[in-house]
Short mmCIF file of C-alpha atoms in Angstrom, two decimals:
data_model
loop_
_atom_site.label_atom_id
_atom_site.label_comp_id
_atom_site.label_asym_id
_atom_site.label_seq_id
_atom_site.Cartn_x
_atom_site.Cartn_y
_atom_site.Cartn_z
CA MET B 1 0.00 0.00 0.00
CA ILE B 2 1.36 3.43 -0.90
CA HIS B 3 1.70 5.80 2.04
CA LYS B 4 0.25 8.74 0.15
CA THR B 5 -1.53 10.15 3.21
CA ASN B 6 1.60 10.42 5.33
CA ILE B 7 3.76 11.97 2.64
CA LEU B 8 1.04 14.41 1.60
CA ASN B 9 0.60 15.63 5.18
CA ILE B 10 4.34 15.91 5.75
CA SER B 11 4.93 17.73 2.48
CA PHE B 12 1.92 19.92 3.05
CA ILE B 13 3.18 21.02 6.48
CA THR B 14 6.61 21.69 5.03
CA ILE B 15 5.19 23.90 2.33
CA MET B 16 3.02 25.76 4.82
CA THR B 17 6.14 26.49 6.86
CA LEU B 18 7.88 27.78 3.79
CA VAL B 19 4.92 29.93 2.92
CA PHE B 20 4.66 31.58 6.33
CA SER B 21 8.39 32.16 6.43
CA GLN B 22 8.25 34.40 3.36
CA SER B 23 8.34 38.19 3.68
CA ALA B 24 5.24 40.31 3.69
CA TYR B 25 5.39 41.31 0.02
CA CYS B 26 3.22 39.66 -2.63
CA GLN B 27 0.41 39.31 -0.09
CA LYS B 28 -2.24 38.44 -2.70
CA GLU B 29 -0.72 35.14 -3.88
CA LYS B 30 0.16 34.26 -0.28
CA SER B 31 -3.41 34.90 0.71
CA GLU B 32 -4.63 32.59 -2.02
CA VAL B 33 -2.24 29.85 -0.87
CA ARG B 34 -3.34 30.22 2.77
CA SER B 35 -6.98 30.08 1.70
CA GLY B 36 -6.22 27.02 -0.42
CA ASN B 37 -4.52 25.36 2.54
CA ARG B 38 -7.61 25.89 4.69
CA ASP B 39 -9.80 24.31 2.00
CA PHE B 40 -7.36 21.42 1.66
CA ASN B 41 -7.48 20.70 5.40
CA LYS B 42 -11.26 20.59 5.15
CA ASP B 43 -10.97 18.06 2.26
CA ASN B 44 -12.31 20.69 -0.16
CA TYR B 45 -9.69 19.73 -2.73
CA HIS B 46 -11.39 21.30 -5.71
CA ASP B 47 -11.71 24.68 -3.97
CA ALA B 48 -8.11 24.38 -2.85
CA GLU B 49 -7.04 23.72 -6.45
CA ILE B 50 -8.77 26.91 -7.57
CA LYS B 51 -7.01 28.98 -4.89
CA TYR B 52 -3.58 27.55 -5.80
CA ARG B 53 -4.16 28.27 -9.47
CA LYS B 54 -5.08 31.86 -8.67
CA ALA B 55 -1.85 32.18 -6.72
CA LEU B 56 0.10 30.88 -9.71
CA GLU B 57 -1.64 33.40 -11.95
CA GLU B 58 -0.24 36.12 -9.74
CA LYS B 59 3.15 34.45 -9.45
CA PRO B 60 3.71 31.66 -12.01
CA LEU B 61 6.95 30.44 -10.40
CA MET B 62 5.60 30.32 -6.85
CA ILE B 63 6.91 26.92 -5.83
CA GLU B 64 4.66 26.60 -2.76
CA ALA B 65 1.52 27.05 -4.83
CA GLU B 66 2.81 24.62 -7.45
CA PHE B 67 3.53 21.87 -4.94
CA ASN B 68 0.24 22.26 -3.07
CA LEU B 69 -1.60 22.36 -6.41
CA GLY B 70 -0.11 18.95 -7.10
CA ASN B 71 -1.40 17.72 -3.74
CA SER B 72 -4.94 18.95 -4.41
CA LEU B 73 -4.93 17.33 -7.87
CA TYR B 74 -3.59 14.08 -6.43
CA MET B 75 -6.34 13.93 -3.82
CA GLN B 76 -8.87 14.37 -6.67
CA GLU B 77 -7.22 11.39 -8.40
CA ASN B 78 -6.05 13.60 -11.26
CA TYR B 79 -2.67 11.88 -11.22
CA SER B 80 -1.38 12.97 -14.61
CA GLU B 81 -1.72 16.70 -13.87
CA ALA B 82 -0.50 16.20 -10.32
CA ALA B 83 2.67 14.61 -11.73
CA LEU B 84 3.32 17.73 -13.83
CA SER B 85 3.11 19.94 -10.74
CA TYR B 86 5.41 17.65 -8.73
CA LEU B 87 7.94 17.52 -11.55
CA ALA B 88 7.94 21.30 -11.87
CA THR B 89 8.46 21.60 -8.12
CA ALA B 90 11.30 19.06 -8.11
CA GLU B 91 13.09 20.96 -10.88
CA ARG B 92 12.84 24.35 -9.13
CA ALA B 93 13.24 23.30 -5.49
CA GLU B 94 16.39 24.61 -3.85
CA ASN B 95 16.55 22.24 -0.86
CA ASN B 96 16.78 18.46 -0.80
CA LYS B 97 13.82 18.04 1.53
CA LEU B 98 11.42 19.65 -0.91
CA LYS B 99 13.05 17.87 -3.84
CA SER B 100 12.73 14.53 -2.08
CA SER B 101 9.06 15.14 -1.23
CA SER B 102 8.35 16.24 -4.83
CA PHE B 103 9.95 13.12 -6.30
CA TYR B 104 8.21 10.93 -3.73
CA ASN B 105 4.77 12.31 -4.62
CA LEU B 106 5.72 12.12 -8.29
CA GLY B 107 6.44 8.42 -7.78
CA ASN B 108 3.04 8.00 -6.10
CA SER B 109 1.32 9.63 -9.09
CA PHE B 110 3.12 7.35 -11.54
CA TYR B 111 2.30 4.34 -9.40
CA LYS B 112 -1.40 5.21 -9.41
CA GLU B 113 -1.32 5.43 -13.21
CA GLY B 114 0.32 2.03 -13.48
CA LYS B 115 3.58 3.55 -14.76
CA TYR B 116 5.76 1.42 -12.53
CA ALA B 117 9.07 2.00 -14.30
CA GLU B 118 8.63 5.77 -13.96
CA ALA B 119 7.58 5.30 -10.33
CA VAL B 120 10.76 3.34 -9.60
CA ALA B 121 12.89 6.12 -11.10
CA ALA B 122 11.05 8.81 -9.10
CA TYR B 123 11.40 6.94 -5.79
CA LYS B 124 15.11 6.47 -6.42
CA GLU B 125 15.52 10.22 -6.96
CA SER B 126 13.59 10.85 -3.74
CA LEU B 127 15.97 8.54 -1.83
CA ARG B 128 19.02 10.25 -3.33
CA LYS B 129 17.86 13.63 -2.07
CA LEU B 130 16.63 12.49 1.34
CA PRO B 131 16.24 8.80 2.31
CA THR B 132 12.97 7.88 4.03
CA ASP B 133 11.35 4.61 5.00
CA GLU B 134 8.25 5.46 2.99
CA ALA B 135 10.29 5.95 -0.20
CA ARG B 136 12.15 2.65 0.36
CA TYR B 137 8.92 0.76 0.92
CA ASN B 138 7.17 2.24 -2.11
CA LEU B 139 10.25 1.62 -4.25
CA GLU B 140 10.09 -2.09 -3.44
CA MET B 141 6.36 -2.14 -4.16
CA ALA B 142 6.89 -0.46 -7.52
CA LYS B 143 9.65 -2.94 -8.40
CA LYS B 144 7.38 -5.88 -7.58
CA MET B 145 4.55 -4.43 -9.64
CA LEU B 146 6.94 -3.78 -12.50
CA GLN B 147 8.16 -7.39 -12.39
CA GLN B 148 4.62 -8.73 -12.10
CA ASN B 149 3.47 -6.52 -14.93
CA GLY B 150 6.30 -7.84 -17.09
CA GLN B 151 5.34 -11.43 -16.29
CA ASP B 152 1.69 -10.71 -17.04
CA GLN B 153 2.70 -9.19 -20.35
CA GLN B 154 4.83 -12.21 -21.16
CA GLN B 155 1.95 -14.53 -20.26
CA SER B 156 -0.39 -12.41 -22.37
CA ASP B 157 2.00 -12.67 -25.32
CA GLU B 158 2.27 -16.44 -24.85
CA ASN B 159 -1.52 -16.76 -24.66
CA LYS B 160 -1.83 -14.64 -27.77
CA GLU B 161 0.66 -16.85 -29.61
CA SER B 162 -1.20 -19.95 -28.39
CA ASP B 163 -4.51 -18.53 -29.57
CA GLN B 164 -3.00 -17.69 -32.94
CA SER B 165 -1.54 -21.21 -33.18
CA GLN B 166 -4.88 -22.80 -32.30
CA GLU B 167 -6.61 -20.53 -34.76
CA GLN B 168 -4.11 -21.53 -37.45
CA GLU B 169 -4.58 -25.22 -36.63
CA GLY B 170 -8.32 -24.77 -36.81
CA GLN B 171 -7.97 -23.04 -40.15
CA ASN B 172 -5.71 -25.80 -41.44
CA SER B 173 -8.17 -28.43 -40.21
CA GLN B 174 -11.00 -26.60 -41.91
CA ASN B 175 -8.98 -26.33 -45.11
CA GLN B 176 -8.18 -30.05 -44.99
CA GLU B 177 -11.84 -30.85 -44.39
CA GLU B 178 -12.87 -28.68 -47.31
CA GLN B 179 -10.15 -30.24 -49.44
CA GLY B 180 -11.39 -33.71 -48.47
CA LYS B 181 -14.93 -32.73 -49.37
CA ASN B 182 -13.72 -31.36 -52.71
CA GLU B 183 -11.78 -34.55 -53.44
CA GLN B 184 -14.77 -36.68 -52.49
CA SER B 185 -16.99 -34.55 -54.69
CA GLU B 186 -14.52 -34.86 -57.54
CA GLN B 187 -14.42 -38.65 -57.10
CA GLN B 188 -18.21 -38.84 -57.09
CA GLN B 189 -18.33 -36.67 -60.18
CA ALA B 190 -15.73 -38.86 -61.87
CA GLN B 191 -17.75 -41.97 -61.02
CA GLN B 192 -20.89 -40.34 -62.35
CA ASP B 193 -19.08 -39.32 -65.51
CA GLU B 194 -17.66 -42.84 -65.88
CA SER B 195 -21.07 -44.41 -65.33
CA LYS B 196 -22.64 -41.98 -67.76
CA GLY B 197 -19.90 -42.68 -70.27
CA GLY B 198 -20.49 -46.43 -69.93
CA GLU B 199 -24.21 -46.03 -70.55
CA GLU B 200 -23.57 -43.88 -73.59
CA LYS B 201 -21.08 -46.48 -74.87
CA GLU B 202 -23.60 -49.28 -74.37
CA GLN B 203 -26.23 -47.26 -76.18
CA GLN B 204 -23.81 -46.65 -79.03
CA GLN B 205 -22.93 -50.35 -79.14
CA ALA B 206 -26.63 -51.23 -79.06
CA GLN B 207 -27.24 -48.86 -81.95
CA GLN B 208 -24.34 -50.43 -83.80
CA VAL B 209 -25.80 -53.93 -83.19
CA GLU B 210 -29.20 -52.83 -84.41
CA ILE B 211 -27.72 -51.34 -87.57
CA SER B 212 -25.72 -54.49 -88.18
CA GLU B 213 -28.85 -56.68 -87.89
CA GLU B 214 -30.76 -54.43 -90.28
CA ASP B 215 -27.89 -54.55 -92.73
CA ALA B 216 -27.75 -58.32 -92.32
CA GLU B 217 -31.45 -58.64 -93.06
CA ARG B 218 -31.13 -56.47 -96.12
CA ILE B 219 -28.14 -58.40 -97.32
CA LEU B 220 -29.93 -61.71 -96.66
CA GLU B 221 -32.98 -60.51 -98.52
CA ALA B 222 -30.84 -59.40 -101.39
CA LEU B 223 -29.12 -62.74 -101.43
CA LYS B 224 -32.45 -64.53 -101.49
CA ASN B 225 -33.66 -62.45 -104.38
CA GLU B 226 -30.45 -62.95 -106.21
CA GLU B 227 -30.56 -66.70 -105.52
CA GLN B 228 -34.09 -66.97 -106.83
CA GLN B 229 -33.14 -65.12 -109.98
CA THR B 230 -30.12 -67.31 -110.38
CA MET B 231 -32.16 -70.47 -109.87
CA SER B 232 -34.71 -69.28 -112.36
CA ARG B 233 -32.00 -68.73 -114.91
CA ILE B 234 -30.54 -72.15 -114.24
CA LEU B 235 -33.91 -73.90 -114.51
CA GLU B 236 -34.74 -72.03 -117.67
CA GLN B 237 -31.44 -73.00 -119.20
CA LYS B 238 -31.85 -76.60 -118.15
CA HIS B 239 -35.33 -76.71 -119.57
CA LYS B 240 -34.02 -75.52 -122.89
CA ASP B 241 -31.34 -78.16 -122.91
CA GLN B 242 -33.85 -80.95 -122.22
CA LYS B 243 -36.32 -80.22 -125.07
CA VAL B 244 -37.06 -83.32 -127.26
CA LYS B 245 -35.93 -83.01 -130.79
CA ILE B 246 -38.71 -83.83 -133.34
CA ASP B 247 -37.65 -85.46 -136.54
CA LYS B 248 -38.86 -83.84 -139.64
CA ASP B 249 -41.20 -85.70 -141.82
CA TRP B 250 -39.34 -85.68 -145.08
#
């Protein structure tokens, strides 16, 4: 668990001390910061944000307003904008305590967004400026989450590859099934064509047989006619040869 409550209170008190230690000039922006602090302590984080922004309008580089603006945004769970305020504070802070607190809260913001690598880097910077138990603890938590996130990503990639492999196998199986169906259809078509071809051949042969029988009948009939004519000629000739000669009566 991130100790955001402790660090926010500690940093908030530090900034309040810095604010009240400033000289009396620029009273307007200081007044806005003090008013924002009162709203923050009452958990009116949105109203506090407005007051801090007004202070920054009067004095854009007012580091106290920038840091406390980050706190009010963080408590509203607007972590991305809070991180910008903490980073700006860390860059402009002149003492290690404020730098450490800025990097610590920056790490918390990154952690909340799931940016664990960035959180690790921010916590390390916080420890370099001013070591604290909270920063060490959160650093270890961020490292564990980073490692776990990497393992989850690896598992996700492996699952994705497995799903793609299963999908490919399913596609191959479907293709093979379709190919088998096509081959079976082609075989059935070939058998149908072969059967059809055999029937047509038998019909052709039957037609040829019928034509041959008709021709045979015609030929036989012709032979009979020719034989009868031939026999008639033979009988006629034989009859002529067998006529009895009659002697003349001289």
